[in-house]
Amino acid sequence: MYRLLFALVIARVPAETVHHLALRGLRALQAVPGAAPLLRRLLAPRDPALAVRALGLDFPSPLGLAAGFDKDAVAYEALGAFGFGHVEIGTVTGRPQPGNPRPRLFRLAPDRAVINRMGFNNEGSEAAARRLLGRSGRTIVGANIGKTKTVPEAAAAADYVTSTERLAPHADYLVVNVSSPNTPGLRNLQAVEHLRPLLTAVREAADRSSGRRVPLLVKIAPDLADDDIDAVADLAVDLGLDGIIATNTTVARDALLSPPALVKETGGLSGAPLKDRSLDVLRRLRARTGDRLVLVSVGGVESADDVWERVRAGATLVQAYTGMIYGGPFWAHRVNRALSRRLRESAFRTLAEARR
C-alpha cells in the first residue's frame, strides 16, 4: 500500500515538503493524550532477545532512527512509538540557522537513495534543550551536535561546548558530528590534530554541565581514507569515548542509476549506494577497536538482513533514515519483526551472542 501511495502521490511532492508534513503529523499525534503509548503497545519491539545493553542504556531493539529527520526534537516520542529503539535528534548547532537555499533535498528513487544539502537547518541547541527538558516518555534520545556555519573553524570547539552544556543534562547520549559534507570546512575537524581538542572540550563540558557521565560518540564520514579511520578509532579509544557512528553521507556518486541532472546535485548521498562502504568502515573499526567501543552502523540499511549483517560485523546498534523514507511509517516495526524471526532461526539466542 505504501509503495503505491509513494509512486502515485508522495513522489510527486517535493521531498522537503513531504518531510515537513510528516513531522507535523507526528507532532499532532504526539499531542493527542494516549496516542503515542497506544502506538507503542502495537508497534514497539517486544522480543526480549532483541534488547541491547549499550552506553549504560537498555535499548528495546538495535534499530534506531539516525539524525536528520527530527532535527529540532519535536517528534521523538511518536517516532519511538512507531518501532525505533532509539531516536537521534539533530543535527543541532549552537545558534539557530536556516540552512542552505532550497531545493536542498532530492529523492533518487531508482537507487533507493537521497541527496541532501540541508546545511544543518535547525532552531538551535537552546530550543532543542527546551523540548527535551523534563521528558517523561520511554524513547531513548540521543543529541547530535554540529558547528554553526558562521562560526570560524578556530572557534568550533566553543560552539560545540555551548550545545553540549545545553543538551547534556537532557539527552541520553551525545554525538559530535564532524562529518557532514554540507557545512564548509566541517570535515576538516575529523583530522586528529583538530578532533582531539574538540572532543576533549566536549567531554569536559558534558561532565561539568550534567552531573553525570553522558555517553559521548563521534560520527565519521565514509569518505575518510582507511588510515584516517584507524587514526580516529585510536583517538576515540585513547580519549575514552563511548563509541563511533559510521557513517554519515558520502560525496561519492559511484553506481548511481538516476538521471545525470540529479546525480550532479551537490550534497551528501544516503541510502542503498552507501551500503558497501558503510559496511567496510564498520568492519575496519571492529578490527581496530574490538569491544572497546560501541559501534553504531548507519548507511544503506533497508531490511532486517541488513541489520543482521551489521550486527554480525560488529555493530552494537544500527541506524537508518533513508530506509524509512522508501519503506514507510511502519518500516521499523516490520524490520524488528523480521529480525526476531532471523534471530530465532539462527544458532544464537540474543543479538549480543551474534555480535561476538
Short mmCIF file of C-alpha atoms in Angstrom, two decimals:
data_model
loop_
_atom_site.label_atom_id
_atom_site.label_comp_id
_atom_site.label_asym_id
_atom_site.label_seq_id
_atom_site.Cartn_x
_atom_site.Cartn_y
_atom_site.Cartn_z
CA MET A 1 0.00 0.00 0.00
CA TYR A 2 2.75 2.45 0.92
CA ARG A 3 4.64 1.71 -2.30
CA LEU A 4 1.54 2.59 -4.30
CA LEU A 5 1.00 5.76 -2.26
CA PHE A 6 4.64 6.69 -2.74
CA ALA A 7 4.51 6.19 -6.51
CA LEU A 8 1.17 7.96 -7.06
CA VAL A 9 1.35 10.78 -4.53
CA ILE A 10 4.47 11.19 -2.42
CA ALA A 11 6.94 11.05 -5.31
CA ARG A 12 5.07 13.94 -6.98
CA VAL A 13 5.53 16.25 -3.99
CA PRO A 14 8.87 17.96 -3.22
CA ALA A 15 10.86 15.86 -0.77
CA GLU A 16 11.29 18.59 1.83
CA THR A 17 7.57 19.38 1.75
CA VAL A 18 6.78 15.74 2.49
CA HIS A 19 9.31 15.79 5.31
CA HIS A 20 7.65 18.78 6.98
CA LEU A 21 4.17 17.29 6.52
CA ALA A 22 5.32 14.05 8.15
CA LEU A 23 6.75 15.96 11.11
CA ARG A 24 3.50 17.91 11.52
CA GLY A 25 1.54 14.68 11.55
CA LEU A 26 3.86 13.15 14.14
CA ARG A 27 3.66 16.24 16.34
CA ALA A 28 -0.13 16.18 16.13
CA LEU A 29 -0.19 12.51 17.06
CA GLN A 30 2.15 13.17 19.98
CA ALA A 31 -0.21 15.88 21.25
CA VAL A 32 -3.18 13.51 21.50
CA PRO A 33 -3.32 12.08 25.03
CA GLY A 34 -2.67 8.34 25.00
CA ALA A 35 -1.96 8.11 21.26
CA ALA A 36 1.79 7.54 21.46
CA PRO A 37 1.53 4.95 24.29
CA LEU A 38 -1.12 3.07 22.30
CA LEU A 39 1.05 3.05 19.19
CA ARG A 40 3.98 1.89 21.28
CA ARG A 41 1.98 -1.09 22.54
CA LEU A 42 1.11 -2.02 18.97
CA LEU A 43 4.35 -1.31 17.14
CA ALA A 44 7.32 -1.10 19.51
CA PRO A 45 9.70 -4.09 19.64
CA ARG A 46 8.71 -6.55 22.36
CA ASP A 47 11.01 -9.51 21.75
CA PRO A 48 13.43 -9.57 24.71
CA ALA A 49 16.02 -11.29 22.51
CA LEU A 50 16.33 -8.05 20.52
CA ALA A 51 17.15 -5.99 23.60
CA VAL A 52 20.59 -4.44 23.67
CA ARG A 53 22.51 -3.13 26.67
CA ALA A 54 24.86 -0.38 25.48
CA LEU A 55 26.09 3.03 26.62
CA GLY A 56 24.66 2.23 30.04
CA LEU A 57 21.18 2.13 28.49
CA ASP A 58 18.66 -0.60 27.72
CA PHE A 59 17.61 -0.43 24.07
CA PRO A 60 14.50 -2.48 23.15
CA SER A 61 15.97 -3.06 19.68
CA PRO A 62 19.26 -2.26 17.98
CA LEU A 63 17.45 -0.32 15.24
CA GLY A 64 17.33 3.43 15.73
CA LEU A 65 16.47 6.48 13.65
CA ALA A 66 19.55 8.38 12.51
CA ALA A 67 19.95 12.12 12.95
CA GLY A 68 18.48 14.31 10.24
CA PHE A 69 14.78 13.53 10.45
CA ASP A 70 13.81 15.04 13.81
CA LYS A 71 16.25 17.92 13.69
CA ASP A 72 14.59 20.03 16.39
CA ALA A 73 13.42 17.34 18.83
CA VAL A 74 9.74 17.79 18.04
CA ALA A 75 8.58 14.21 17.35
CA TYR A 76 10.93 11.76 19.05
CA GLU A 77 8.26 10.14 21.22
CA ALA A 78 6.00 9.41 18.25
CA LEU A 79 8.94 8.05 16.27
CA GLY A 80 9.87 5.78 19.15
CA ALA A 81 6.27 4.57 19.29
CA PHE A 82 6.49 3.53 15.63
CA GLY A 83 9.16 0.98 16.49
CA PHE A 84 12.55 2.65 16.66
CA GLY A 85 14.69 1.50 19.59
CA HIS A 86 16.16 5.00 19.85
CA VAL A 87 15.89 8.33 18.08
CA GLU A 88 18.80 10.67 17.43
CA ILE A 89 17.71 14.29 17.19
CA GLY A 90 19.61 16.97 15.30
CA THR A 91 21.99 17.86 13.96
CA VAL A 92 21.60 20.95 16.15
CA THR A 93 24.03 23.85 16.30
CA GLY A 94 24.94 26.43 18.90
CA ARG A 95 22.96 29.11 17.07
CA PRO A 96 19.75 28.83 15.03
CA GLN A 97 20.35 28.81 11.29
CA PRO A 98 18.18 28.46 8.17
CA GLY A 99 20.46 26.08 6.30
CA ASN A 100 21.19 26.17 2.60
CA PRO A 101 18.83 27.58 -0.07
CA ARG A 102 16.09 25.34 -1.45
CA PRO A 103 15.82 22.98 -3.21
CA ARG A 104 18.19 21.01 -1.00
CA LEU A 105 16.67 17.54 -0.69
CA PHE A 106 16.36 15.16 -3.65
CA ARG A 107 14.98 11.63 -3.98
CA LEU A 108 16.75 9.17 -6.25
CA ALA A 109 14.04 6.52 -6.26
CA PRO A 110 15.63 4.11 -8.78
CA ASP A 111 18.67 3.97 -6.49
CA ARG A 112 16.66 3.94 -3.23
CA ALA A 113 18.77 6.93 -2.26
CA VAL A 114 18.56 10.57 -1.24
CA ILE A 115 20.85 13.54 -1.78
CA ASN A 116 20.67 16.32 0.79
CA ARG A 117 22.48 19.58 1.23
CA MET A 118 20.30 20.86 4.06
CA GLY A 119 23.18 22.62 5.81
CA PHE A 120 22.20 21.93 9.43
CA ASN A 121 18.93 23.88 9.25
CA ASN A 122 17.66 23.95 12.83
CA GLU A 123 16.31 26.17 15.59
CA GLY A 124 19.46 25.88 17.67
CA SER A 125 20.51 23.82 20.67
CA GLU A 126 18.72 26.07 23.15
CA ALA A 127 15.34 25.32 21.54
CA ALA A 128 16.11 21.58 21.35
CA ALA A 129 17.12 21.55 25.02
CA ARG A 130 13.79 23.14 26.00
CA ARG A 131 11.93 20.37 24.17
CA LEU A 132 13.96 17.66 25.88
CA LEU A 133 13.58 19.25 29.31
CA GLY A 134 11.64 17.03 31.69
CA ARG A 135 10.76 14.47 29.02
CA SER A 136 8.83 11.59 30.53
CA GLY A 137 8.43 9.20 27.60
CA ARG A 138 10.17 5.88 27.09
CA THR A 139 12.10 6.68 23.93
CA ILE A 140 15.90 6.73 24.21
CA VAL A 141 17.04 10.04 22.72
CA GLY A 142 20.50 10.95 21.51
CA ALA A 143 21.51 14.50 20.61
CA ASN A 144 23.66 15.06 17.54
CA ILE A 145 25.56 18.37 17.63
CA GLY A 146 27.38 20.23 14.86
CA LYS A 147 29.13 23.52 14.14
CA THR A 148 27.22 26.69 13.34
CA LYS A 149 28.08 27.68 9.77
CA THR A 150 29.10 31.24 10.61
CA VAL A 151 31.44 30.16 13.40
CA PRO A 152 35.07 30.02 12.18
CA GLU A 153 36.96 26.76 12.46
CA ALA A 154 39.19 28.21 15.18
CA ALA A 155 36.12 28.76 17.39
CA ALA A 156 34.45 25.43 16.61
CA ALA A 157 35.19 23.84 19.99
CA ALA A 158 33.47 26.68 21.85
CA ASP A 159 30.41 26.33 19.62
CA TYR A 160 30.21 22.58 20.29
CA VAL A 161 30.68 23.22 24.01
CA THR A 162 27.72 25.63 24.00
CA SER A 163 25.44 22.94 22.58
CA THR A 164 26.90 20.34 24.91
CA GLU A 165 26.19 22.41 28.00
CA ARG A 166 22.58 22.85 26.91
CA LEU A 167 21.85 19.28 25.83
CA ALA A 168 23.97 17.03 28.04
CA PRO A 169 21.61 17.33 31.04
CA HIS A 170 18.65 16.15 28.95
CA ALA A 171 19.91 13.69 26.31
CA ASP A 172 20.66 10.01 26.86
CA TYR A 173 23.83 10.31 24.79
CA LEU A 174 25.68 12.91 22.72
CA VAL A 175 27.15 12.67 19.22
CA VAL A 176 29.78 15.05 17.85
CA ASN A 177 29.10 15.41 14.13
CA VAL A 178 32.23 16.43 12.23
CA SER A 179 31.34 14.60 9.04
CA SER A 180 28.51 16.35 7.20
CA PRO A 181 29.60 17.50 3.74
CA ASN A 182 27.17 20.43 3.80
CA THR A 183 28.91 22.80 6.23
CA PRO A 184 32.07 24.30 4.70
CA GLY A 185 35.21 23.14 6.48
CA LEU A 186 33.40 20.83 8.89
CA ARG A 187 35.07 17.65 7.68
CA ASN A 188 38.46 19.24 8.37
CA LEU A 189 37.65 18.69 12.04
CA GLN A 190 37.95 14.92 11.52
CA ALA A 191 41.73 15.33 11.35
CA VAL A 192 43.12 14.03 14.63
CA GLU A 193 45.01 17.23 15.42
CA HIS A 194 41.71 19.15 15.35
CA LEU A 195 39.49 16.38 16.67
CA ARG A 196 41.44 15.69 19.88
CA PRO A 197 40.99 19.13 21.48
CA LEU A 198 37.40 19.34 20.25
CA LEU A 199 36.36 16.01 21.78
CA THR A 200 38.29 16.75 24.97
CA ALA A 201 36.43 20.05 25.38
CA VAL A 202 33.05 18.42 24.72
CA ARG A 203 33.79 15.58 27.16
CA GLU A 204 34.68 18.04 29.91
CA ALA A 205 31.63 20.21 29.21
CA ALA A 206 29.27 17.22 29.24
CA ASP A 207 30.53 16.02 32.61
CA ARG A 208 30.52 19.52 34.07
CA SER A 209 27.04 20.51 32.94
CA SER A 210 25.12 17.28 33.51
CA GLY A 211 26.45 16.00 36.82
CA ARG A 212 26.77 12.54 35.28
CA ARG A 213 28.83 10.79 32.66
CA VAL A 214 26.87 11.24 29.44
CA PRO A 215 27.90 8.72 26.76
CA LEU A 216 29.82 10.51 24.00
CA LEU A 217 30.26 9.32 20.42
CA VAL A 218 31.75 10.80 17.26
CA LYS A 219 30.21 10.44 13.79
CA ILE A 220 32.57 9.99 10.86
CA ALA A 221 32.31 10.16 7.08
CA PRO A 222 32.53 7.19 4.70
CA ASP A 223 34.91 9.21 2.54
CA LEU A 224 37.78 9.07 5.04
CA ALA A 225 40.84 7.16 3.89
CA ASP A 226 41.39 3.89 5.73
CA ASP A 227 44.43 5.26 7.58
CA ASP A 228 42.35 8.20 8.81
CA ILE A 229 39.63 5.83 10.00
CA ASP A 230 42.27 3.98 12.02
CA ALA A 231 43.53 7.27 13.45
CA VAL A 232 40.06 8.33 14.58
CA ALA A 233 39.45 4.90 16.09
CA ASP A 234 42.72 5.08 18.02
CA LEU A 235 41.87 8.58 19.21
CA ALA A 236 38.42 7.52 20.38
CA VAL A 237 39.94 4.71 22.43
CA ASP A 238 42.68 6.97 23.78
CA LEU A 239 40.19 9.64 24.90
CA GLY A 240 37.83 7.11 26.44
CA LEU A 241 34.93 7.90 24.11
CA ASP A 242 31.97 5.56 24.27
CA GLY A 243 31.60 4.89 20.58
CA ILE A 244 31.75 5.80 16.90
CA ILE A 245 28.85 6.21 14.48
CA ALA A 246 29.82 5.09 10.99
CA THR A 247 28.92 6.52 8.62
CA ASN A 248 27.48 9.87 7.58
CA THR A 249 26.51 10.61 3.98
CA THR A 250 29.01 10.45 1.12
CA VAL A 251 30.01 12.89 -1.59
CA ALA A 252 30.78 9.96 -3.93
CA ARG A 253 28.36 9.23 -6.76
CA ASP A 254 29.50 5.75 -7.80
CA ALA A 255 26.98 3.23 -9.09
CA LEU A 256 24.03 5.63 -9.28
CA LEU A 257 21.33 4.94 -11.84
CA SER A 258 19.46 8.23 -11.54
CA PRO A 259 19.31 10.84 -14.29
CA PRO A 260 22.56 12.82 -14.65
CA ALA A 261 20.86 16.04 -13.55
CA LEU A 262 20.14 14.51 -10.13
CA VAL A 263 23.48 12.75 -9.81
CA LYS A 264 25.22 16.10 -10.31
CA GLU A 265 23.38 17.70 -7.38
CA THR A 266 25.83 18.57 -4.63
CA GLY A 267 25.36 17.31 -1.09
CA GLY A 268 25.52 14.11 0.89
CA LEU A 269 24.26 10.87 -0.62
CA SER A 270 22.48 8.37 1.62
CA GLY A 271 20.66 5.11 1.05
CA ALA A 272 21.42 1.90 -0.80
CA PRO A 273 24.53 3.11 -2.72
CA LEU A 274 26.26 3.73 0.63
CA LYS A 275 25.72 0.17 1.87
CA ASP A 276 29.00 -1.44 0.87
CA ARG A 277 31.27 1.37 2.03
CA SER A 278 29.45 1.74 5.33
CA LEU A 279 29.87 -1.97 5.98
CA ASP A 280 33.56 -1.80 5.06
CA VAL A 281 34.13 1.05 7.53
CA LEU A 282 32.30 -0.88 10.25
CA ARG A 283 34.46 -3.95 9.72
CA ARG A 284 37.62 -1.86 9.81
CA LEU A 285 36.57 -0.17 13.04
CA ARG A 286 35.70 -3.51 14.61
CA ALA A 287 39.07 -4.96 13.68
CA ARG A 288 40.81 -1.89 15.07
CA THR A 289 38.91 -1.44 18.33
CA GLY A 290 37.43 -4.83 19.20
CA ASP A 291 34.96 -4.49 22.06
CA ARG A 292 36.44 -1.27 23.42
CA LEU A 293 33.89 0.97 21.67
CA VAL A 294 30.19 0.83 20.88
CA LEU A 295 29.97 0.83 17.10
CA VAL A 296 26.80 2.24 15.56
CA SER A 297 26.41 1.36 11.89
CA VAL A 298 24.38 3.54 9.53
CA GLY A 299 24.27 3.81 5.76
CA GLY A 300 22.22 1.76 3.31
CA VAL A 301 20.20 -0.13 5.94
CA GLU A 302 16.98 -1.25 4.27
CA SER A 303 15.98 -4.57 5.80
CA ALA A 304 16.32 -6.97 8.71
CA ASP A 305 19.02 -8.76 6.71
CA ASP A 306 21.00 -5.52 6.63
CA VAL A 307 20.63 -5.07 10.39
CA TRP A 308 21.68 -8.69 10.93
CA GLU A 309 24.74 -8.26 8.70
CA ARG A 310 25.81 -5.14 10.63
CA VAL A 311 25.41 -6.91 13.97
CA ARG A 312 27.42 -9.89 12.76
CA ALA A 313 30.10 -7.46 11.54
CA GLY A 314 30.43 -5.92 15.00
CA ALA A 315 27.76 -3.23 15.32
CA THR A 316 26.09 -2.92 18.70
CA LEU A 317 23.44 -0.56 17.34
CA VAL A 318 22.21 0.16 13.82
CA GLN A 319 20.58 3.31 12.49
CA ALA A 320 18.61 4.16 9.37
CA TYR A 321 16.81 7.08 7.77
CA THR A 322 16.53 6.65 4.00
CA GLY A 323 15.19 3.12 4.51
CA MET A 324 12.20 4.62 6.31
CA ILE A 325 11.61 7.15 3.53
CA TYR A 326 11.15 4.35 1.00
CA GLY A 327 9.67 1.85 3.46
CA GLY A 328 7.00 3.99 5.09
CA PRO A 329 5.92 4.71 8.68
CA PHE A 330 5.64 1.04 9.69
CA TRP A 331 9.07 0.15 8.30
CA ALA A 332 10.83 -0.10 11.68
CA HIS A 333 8.09 -2.35 13.05
CA ARG A 334 8.43 -4.70 10.07
CA VAL A 335 12.21 -4.79 10.35
CA ASN A 336 12.05 -5.63 14.05
CA ARG A 337 9.61 -8.47 13.44
CA ALA A 338 11.77 -9.88 10.65
CA LEU A 339 14.87 -9.51 12.80
CA SER A 340 13.20 -11.51 15.56
CA ARG A 341 12.50 -14.31 13.08
CA ARG A 342 16.05 -14.17 11.77
CA LEU A 343 17.43 -14.47 15.29
CA ARG A 344 15.16 -17.41 16.19
CA GLU A 345 16.29 -19.24 13.05
CA SER A 346 19.96 -18.71 13.88
CA ALA A 347 22.29 -20.52 16.27
CA PHE A 348 22.21 -17.53 18.65
CA ARG A 349 19.84 -16.72 21.47
CA THR A 350 20.49 -12.97 21.57
CA LEU A 351 21.94 -10.29 19.35
CA ALA A 352 24.82 -9.90 21.77
CA GLU A 353 25.80 -13.52 21.06
CA ALA A 354 25.53 -12.92 17.32
CA ARG A 355 27.92 -9.97 17.52
CA ARG A 356 30.72 -11.90 19.19
#
